[in-house]
Amino acid sequence: EVQLVESGGGLVQPGGSLKLSCAASGFTFSGSAMHWVRQASGKGLEWVGRIRSKANSYATAYAASVKGRFTISRDDSKNTAYLQMNSLKTEDTAVYYCTRSLGGYCSGGSCYSWFDPWGQGTLVTVSS
Amino acid sequence: SSELTQDPAVSVALGQTVRITCQGDSLRSYYASWYQQKPGQAPVLVIYGKNNRPSGIPDRFSGSSSGNTASLTITGAQAEDEADYYCNSRDSSGNPLFGGGTKLTVL
């Protein structure tokens, strides 16, 4: 079964740090790009960032809202991706999901990719 | 612009057909993917590419695209289809971008 399991969420004070983990199973993790997506309570989905595979130089990209504060890494030997969050703000409070991206295909002049599967999410609360 | 616009809420009578739309410039060159999210649960992929359904997604779900608009159609909506639906494409930097979501109510 293809599965992602996040862990590491919790309560942290503003300005603090937290590291989330995403353990993968059931697919070739080392060849997959992994993303983090968050969702504040009652709000929509917000892409946080991604890390590509070794074949793509472990390239990372981040949303403007977290760039310079968050770092995504991975350990292919452990089939795990990480999200290191520093200088946390109250507005970072959200459920954080990890997900795998697939595709990157082009057909008929249009390109496409998709996210599947998604983990169950882990709640991060930034509050004093 | 780097935005994907969805109607905040849509309703449909049980057994009827409903279309959920997503508008954005990136959709002219990038097919949307669609995700269903029920309360307290993680998103689930329902449509990707031109009109592809993952294994396990009922064939009443279909996708289409025209110009800057992508659509998710549910033909014969069921009570269990009541959920939030999100489209996804790319922003001007090529990074993933989600629409604001549409809350579907099945009456």
mmCIF file of N, CA and C in Angstrom, chain B residues 5-78:
data_model
loop_
_atom_site.group_PDB
_atom_site.id
_atom_site.type_symbol
_atom_site.label_atom_id
_atom_site.label_comp_id
_atom_site.label_asym_id
_atom_site.label_seq_id
_atom_site.Cartn_x
_atom_site.Cartn_y
_atom_site.Cartn_z
ATOM 1 N N THR B 5 -9.158 30.704 -9.422
ATOM 2 C CA THR B 5 -10.403 31.171 -8.813
ATOM 3 C C THR B 5 -11.473 30.099 -8.878
ATOM 4 N N GLN B 6 -12.025 29.780 -7.728
ATOM 5 C CA GLN B 6 -13.140 28.837 -7.629
ATOM 6 C C GLN B 6 -14.309 29.508 -6.926
ATOM 7 N N ASP B 7 -15.530 29.098 -7.272
ATOM 8 C CA ASP B 7 -16.704 29.541 -6.535
ATOM 9 C C ASP B 7 -16.629 28.975 -5.121
ATOM 10 N N PRO B 8 -16.883 29.783 -4.103
ATOM 11 C CA PRO B 8 -16.756 29.285 -2.721
ATOM 12 C C PRO B 8 -17.710 28.139 -2.384
ATOM 13 N N ALA B 9 -18.910 28.172 -2.971
ATOM 14 C CA ALA B 9 -19.894 27.156 -2.617
ATOM 15 C C ALA B 9 -20.799 26.857 -3.792
ATOM 16 N N VAL B 10 -21.149 25.591 -3.917
ATOM 17 C CA VAL B 10 -22.049 25.127 -4.967
ATOM 18 C C VAL B 10 -22.953 24.067 -4.337
ATOM 19 N N SER B 11 -24.203 24.018 -4.788
ATOM 20 C CA SER B 11 -25.101 22.970 -4.299
ATOM 21 C C SER B 11 -25.715 22.222 -5.472
ATOM 22 N N VAL B 12 -26.101 20.982 -5.195
ATOM 23 C CA VAL B 12 -26.684 20.125 -6.232
ATOM 24 C C VAL B 12 -27.699 19.197 -5.578
ATOM 25 N N ALA B 13 -28.785 18.951 -6.280
ATOM 26 C CA ALA B 13 -29.768 18.001 -5.784
ATOM 27 C C ALA B 13 -29.241 16.579 -5.958
ATOM 28 N N LEU B 14 -29.584 15.734 -5.044
ATOM 29 C CA LEU B 14 -29.160 14.334 -5.110
ATOM 30 C C LEU B 14 -29.510 13.728 -6.468
ATOM 31 N N GLY B 15 -28.506 13.113 -7.108
ATOM 32 C CA GLY B 15 -28.714 12.467 -8.391
ATOM 33 C C GLY B 15 -28.562 13.377 -9.603
ATOM 34 N N GLN B 16 -28.439 14.667 -9.361
ATOM 35 C CA GLN B 16 -28.271 15.600 -10.468
ATOM 36 C C GLN B 16 -26.796 15.815 -10.794
ATOM 37 N N THR B 17 -26.569 16.593 -11.849
ATOM 38 C CA THR B 17 -25.209 16.864 -12.315
ATOM 39 C C THR B 17 -24.756 18.239 -11.861
ATOM 40 N N VAL B 18 -23.506 18.323 -11.435
ATOM 41 C CA VAL B 18 -22.943 19.598 -10.982
ATOM 42 C C VAL B 18 -21.567 19.792 -11.606
ATOM 43 N N ARG B 19 -21.281 21.040 -11.943
ATOM 44 C CA ARG B 19 -19.970 21.398 -12.490
ATOM 45 C C ARG B 19 -19.307 22.384 -11.544
ATOM 46 N N ILE B 20 -18.073 22.072 -11.174
ATOM 47 C CA ILE B 20 -17.256 22.945 -10.331
ATOM 48 C C ILE B 20 -16.138 23.495 -11.210
ATOM 49 N N THR B 21 -15.992 24.812 -11.237
ATOM 50 C CA THR B 21 -15.034 25.412 -12.151
ATOM 51 C C THR B 21 -13.845 26.038 -11.436
ATOM 52 N N CYS B 22 -12.785 26.210 -12.199
ATOM 53 C CA CYS B 22 -11.521 26.767 -11.718
ATOM 54 C C CYS B 22 -10.964 27.621 -12.845
ATOM 55 N N GLN B 23 -10.719 28.889 -12.560
ATOM 56 C CA GLN B 23 -10.243 29.807 -13.600
ATOM 57 C C GLN B 23 -8.864 30.331 -13.266
ATOM 58 N N GLY B 24 -8.012 30.400 -14.304
ATOM 59 C CA GLY B 24 -6.685 30.960 -14.097
ATOM 60 C C GLY B 24 -5.889 30.918 -15.393
ATOM 61 N N ASP B 25 -4.993 31.864 -15.549
ATOM 62 C CA ASP B 25 -4.219 31.962 -16.784
ATOM 63 C C ASP B 25 -3.378 30.714 -17.033
ATOM 64 N N SER B 26 -2.864 30.108 -15.964
ATOM 65 C CA SER B 26 -1.984 28.948 -16.137
ATOM 66 C C SER B 26 -2.714 27.764 -16.754
ATOM 67 N N LEU B 27 -4.037 27.774 -16.656
ATOM 68 C CA LEU B 27 -4.819 26.654 -17.180
ATOM 69 C C LEU B 27 -4.835 26.617 -18.707
ATOM 70 N N ARG B 28 -4.325 27.665 -19.317
ATOM 71 C CA ARG B 28 -4.217 27.656 -20.782
ATOM 72 C C ARG B 28 -3.114 26.709 -21.245
ATOM 73 N N SER B 29 -2.166 26.417 -20.350
ATOM 74 C CA SER B 29 -1.040 25.562 -20.741
ATOM 75 C C SER B 29 -0.783 24.441 -19.746
ATOM 76 N N TYR B 30 -1.636 24.315 -18.762
ATOM 77 C CA TYR B 30 -1.426 23.311 -17.720
ATOM 78 C C TYR B 30 -2.773 22.756 -17.293
ATOM 79 N N TYR B 31 -2.927 21.430 -17.427
ATOM 80 C CA TYR B 31 -4.164 20.797 -16.978
ATOM 81 C C TYR B 31 -4.247 20.849 -15.458
ATOM 82 N N ALA B 32 -5.454 21.095 -14.973
ATOM 83 C CA ALA B 32 -5.662 21.091 -13.530
ATOM 84 C C ALA B 32 -5.745 19.666 -13.004
ATOM 85 N N SER B 33 -5.383 19.492 -11.750
ATOM 86 C CA SER B 33 -5.743 18.282 -11.018
ATOM 87 C C SER B 33 -6.748 18.702 -9.954
ATOM 88 N N TRP B 34 -7.582 17.752 -9.550
ATOM 89 C CA TRP B 34 -8.675 18.046 -8.621
ATOM 90 C C TRP B 34 -8.595 17.126 -7.399
ATOM 91 N N TYR B 35 -8.905 17.708 -6.242
ATOM 92 C CA TYR B 35 -8.824 16.993 -4.981
ATOM 93 C C TYR B 35 -10.116 17.166 -4.202
ATOM 94 N N GLN B 36 -10.545 16.057 -3.611
ATOM 95 C CA GLN B 36 -11.725 16.047 -2.748
ATOM 96 C C GLN B 36 -11.256 15.978 -1.307
ATOM 97 N N GLN B 37 -11.821 16.818 -0.456
ATOM 98 C CA GLN B 37 -11.467 16.784 0.953
ATOM 99 C C GLN B 37 -12.723 16.811 1.807
ATOM 100 N N LYS B 38 -12.883 15.777 2.583
ATOM 101 C CA LYS B 38 -14.002 15.709 3.534
ATOM 102 C C LYS B 38 -13.526 16.183 4.905
ATOM 103 N N PRO B 39 -14.439 16.652 5.746
ATOM 104 C CA PRO B 39 -14.047 17.219 7.042
ATOM 105 C C PRO B 39 -13.148 16.287 7.849
ATOM 106 N N GLY B 40 -12.046 16.840 8.322
ATOM 107 C CA GLY B 40 -11.122 16.090 9.162
ATOM 108 C C GLY B 40 -10.262 15.081 8.431
ATOM 109 N N GLN B 41 -10.333 15.088 7.094
ATOM 110 C CA GLN B 41 -9.560 14.123 6.319
ATOM 111 C C GLN B 41 -8.573 14.824 5.392
ATOM 112 N N ALA B 42 -7.600 14.062 4.935
ATOM 113 C CA ALA B 42 -6.638 14.582 3.972
ATOM 114 C C ALA B 42 -7.278 14.667 2.579
ATOM 115 N N PRO B 43 -6.744 15.524 1.740
ATOM 116 C CA PRO B 43 -7.242 15.580 0.357
ATOM 117 C C PRO B 43 -7.018 14.253 -0.360
ATOM 118 N N VAL B 44 -7.889 13.988 -1.327
ATOM 119 C CA VAL B 44 -7.803 12.782 -2.161
ATOM 120 C C VAL B 44 -7.874 13.207 -3.615
ATOM 121 N N LEU B 45 -6.966 12.709 -4.417
ATOM 122 C CA LEU B 45 -6.947 13.002 -5.856
ATOM 123 C C LEU B 45 -8.166 12.369 -6.521
ATOM 124 N N VAL B 46 -8.902 13.168 -7.322
ATOM 125 C CA VAL B 46 -10.043 12.601 -8.041
ATOM 126 C C VAL B 46 -9.907 12.703 -9.570
ATOM 127 N N ILE B 47 -9.196 13.712 -10.054
ATOM 128 C CA ILE B 47 -9.002 13.881 -11.501
ATOM 129 C C ILE B 47 -7.619 14.477 -11.737
ATOM 130 N N TYR B 48 -6.932 13.985 -12.766
ATOM 131 C CA TYR B 48 -5.656 14.577 -13.163
ATOM 132 C C TYR B 48 -5.505 14.492 -14.685
ATOM 133 N N GLY B 49 -4.652 15.363 -15.211
ATOM 134 C CA GLY B 49 -4.427 15.380 -16.654
ATOM 135 C C GLY B 49 -5.664 15.838 -17.412
ATOM 136 N N LYS B 50 -5.773 15.391 -18.656
ATOM 137 C CA LYS B 50 -6.897 15.819 -19.501
ATOM 138 C C LYS B 50 -8.221 15.371 -18.887
ATOM 139 N N ASN B 51 -8.311 14.130 -18.477
ATOM 140 C CA ASN B 51 -9.498 13.599 -17.807
ATOM 141 C C ASN B 51 -9.187 12.179 -17.345
ATOM 142 N N ASN B 52 -8.360 12.072 -16.337
ATOM 143 C CA ASN B 52 -7.940 10.773 -15.829
ATOM 144 C C ASN B 52 -8.397 10.605 -14.381
ATOM 145 N N ARG B 53 -8.950 9.446 -14.074
ATOM 146 C CA ARG B 53 -9.383 9.136 -12.719
ATOM 147 C C ARG B 53 -8.467 8.079 -12.104
ATOM 148 N N PRO B 54 -7.998 8.339 -10.874
ATOM 149 C CA PRO B 54 -7.216 7.298 -10.192
ATOM 150 C C PRO B 54 -8.100 6.083 -9.909
ATOM 151 N N SER B 55 -7.436 4.980 -9.693
ATOM 152 C CA SER B 55 -8.158 3.768 -9.316
ATOM 153 C C SER B 55 -8.996 4.018 -8.067
ATOM 154 N N GLY B 56 -10.248 3.573 -8.115
ATOM 155 C CA GLY B 56 -11.121 3.719 -6.958
ATOM 156 C C GLY B 56 -12.022 4.933 -6.992
ATOM 157 N N ILE B 57 -11.769 5.846 -7.915
ATOM 158 C CA ILE B 57 -12.633 7.031 -8.041
ATOM 159 C C ILE B 57 -13.777 6.687 -9.000
ATOM 160 N N PRO B 58 -15.021 6.898 -8.576
ATOM 161 C CA PRO B 58 -16.178 6.536 -9.421
ATOM 162 C C PRO B 58 -16.182 7.284 -10.744
ATOM 163 N N ASP B 59 -16.754 6.637 -11.765
ATOM 164 C CA ASP B 59 -16.745 7.247 -13.105
ATOM 165 C C ASP B 59 -17.748 8.391 -13.229
ATOM 166 N N ARG B 60 -18.470 8.702 -12.173
ATOM 167 C CA ARG B 60 -19.334 9.875 -12.225
ATOM 168 C C ARG B 60 -18.507 11.180 -12.131
ATOM 169 N N PHE B 61 -17.230 11.053 -11.773
ATOM 170 C CA PHE B 61 -16.322 12.194 -11.737
ATOM 171 C C PHE B 61 -15.615 12.314 -13.093
ATOM 172 N N SER B 62 -15.622 13.503 -13.668
ATOM 173 C CA SER B 62 -14.912 13.731 -14.919
ATOM 174 C C SER B 62 -14.351 15.140 -14.942
ATOM 175 N N GLY B 63 -13.347 15.346 -15.785
ATOM 176 C CA GLY B 63 -12.709 16.649 -15.885
ATOM 177 C C GLY B 63 -12.689 17.126 -17.328
ATOM 178 N N SER B 64 -12.637 18.441 -17.484
ATOM 179 C CA SER B 64 -12.538 19.039 -18.810
ATOM 180 C C SER B 64 -11.850 20.388 -18.686
ATOM 181 N N SER B 65 -11.469 20.926 -19.828
ATOM 182 C CA SER B 65 -10.760 22.193 -19.824
ATOM 183 C C SER B 65 -11.040 22.956 -21.104
ATOM 184 N N SER B 66 -11.180 24.265 -20.997
ATOM 185 C CA SER B 66 -11.373 25.124 -22.161
ATOM 186 C C SER B 66 -10.810 26.499 -21.843
ATOM 187 N N GLY B 67 -9.820 26.903 -22.648
ATOM 188 C CA GLY B 67 -9.204 28.210 -22.412
ATOM 189 C C GLY B 67 -8.584 28.290 -21.031
ATOM 190 N N ASN B 68 -9.029 29.263 -20.248
ATOM 191 C CA ASN B 68 -8.451 29.455 -18.915
ATOM 192 C C ASN B 68 -9.315 28.843 -17.824
ATOM 193 N N THR B 69 -10.212 27.941 -18.198
ATOM 194 C CA THR B 69 -11.132 27.359 -17.229
ATOM 195 C C THR B 69 -11.067 25.832 -17.246
ATOM 196 N N ALA B 70 -10.870 25.271 -16.059
ATOM 197 C CA ALA B 70 -10.954 23.822 -15.874
ATOM 198 C C ALA B 70 -12.231 23.517 -15.113
ATOM 199 N N SER B 71 -12.810 22.370 -15.400
ATOM 200 C CA SER B 71 -14.069 21.995 -14.756
ATOM 201 C C SER B 71 -14.003 20.566 -14.242
ATOM 202 N N LEU B 72 -14.605 20.389 -13.095
ATOM 203 C CA LEU B 72 -14.833 19.057 -12.526
ATOM 204 C C LEU B 72 -16.340 18.836 -12.548
ATOM 205 N N THR B 73 -16.773 17.770 -13.199
ATOM 206 C CA THR B 73 -18.200 17.471 -13.297
ATOM 207 C C THR B 73 -18.513 16.187 -12.551
ATOM 208 N N ILE B 74 -19.554 16.247 -11.754
ATOM 209 C CA ILE B 74 -20.055 15.056 -11.072
ATOM 210 C C ILE B 74 -21.437 14.768 -11.656
ATOM 211 N N THR B 75 -21.538 13.636 -12.359
ATOM 212 C CA THR B 75 -22.793 13.273 -13.024
ATOM 213 C C THR B 75 -23.555 12.283 -12.139
ATOM 214 N N GLY B 76 -24.662 12.749 -11.597
ATOM 215 C CA GLY B 76 -25.406 11.909 -10.656
ATOM 216 C C GLY B 76 -24.798 11.979 -9.272
ATOM 217 N N ALA B 77 -24.768 13.179 -8.710
ATOM 218 C CA ALA B 77 -24.108 13.389 -7.418
ATOM 219 C C ALA B 77 -24.747 12.543 -6.319
ATOM 220 N N GLN B 78 -23.890 12.003 -5.484
ATOM 221 C CA GLN B 78 -24.325 11.188 -4.345
ATOM 222 C C GLN B 78 -24.075 11.933 -3.045
#
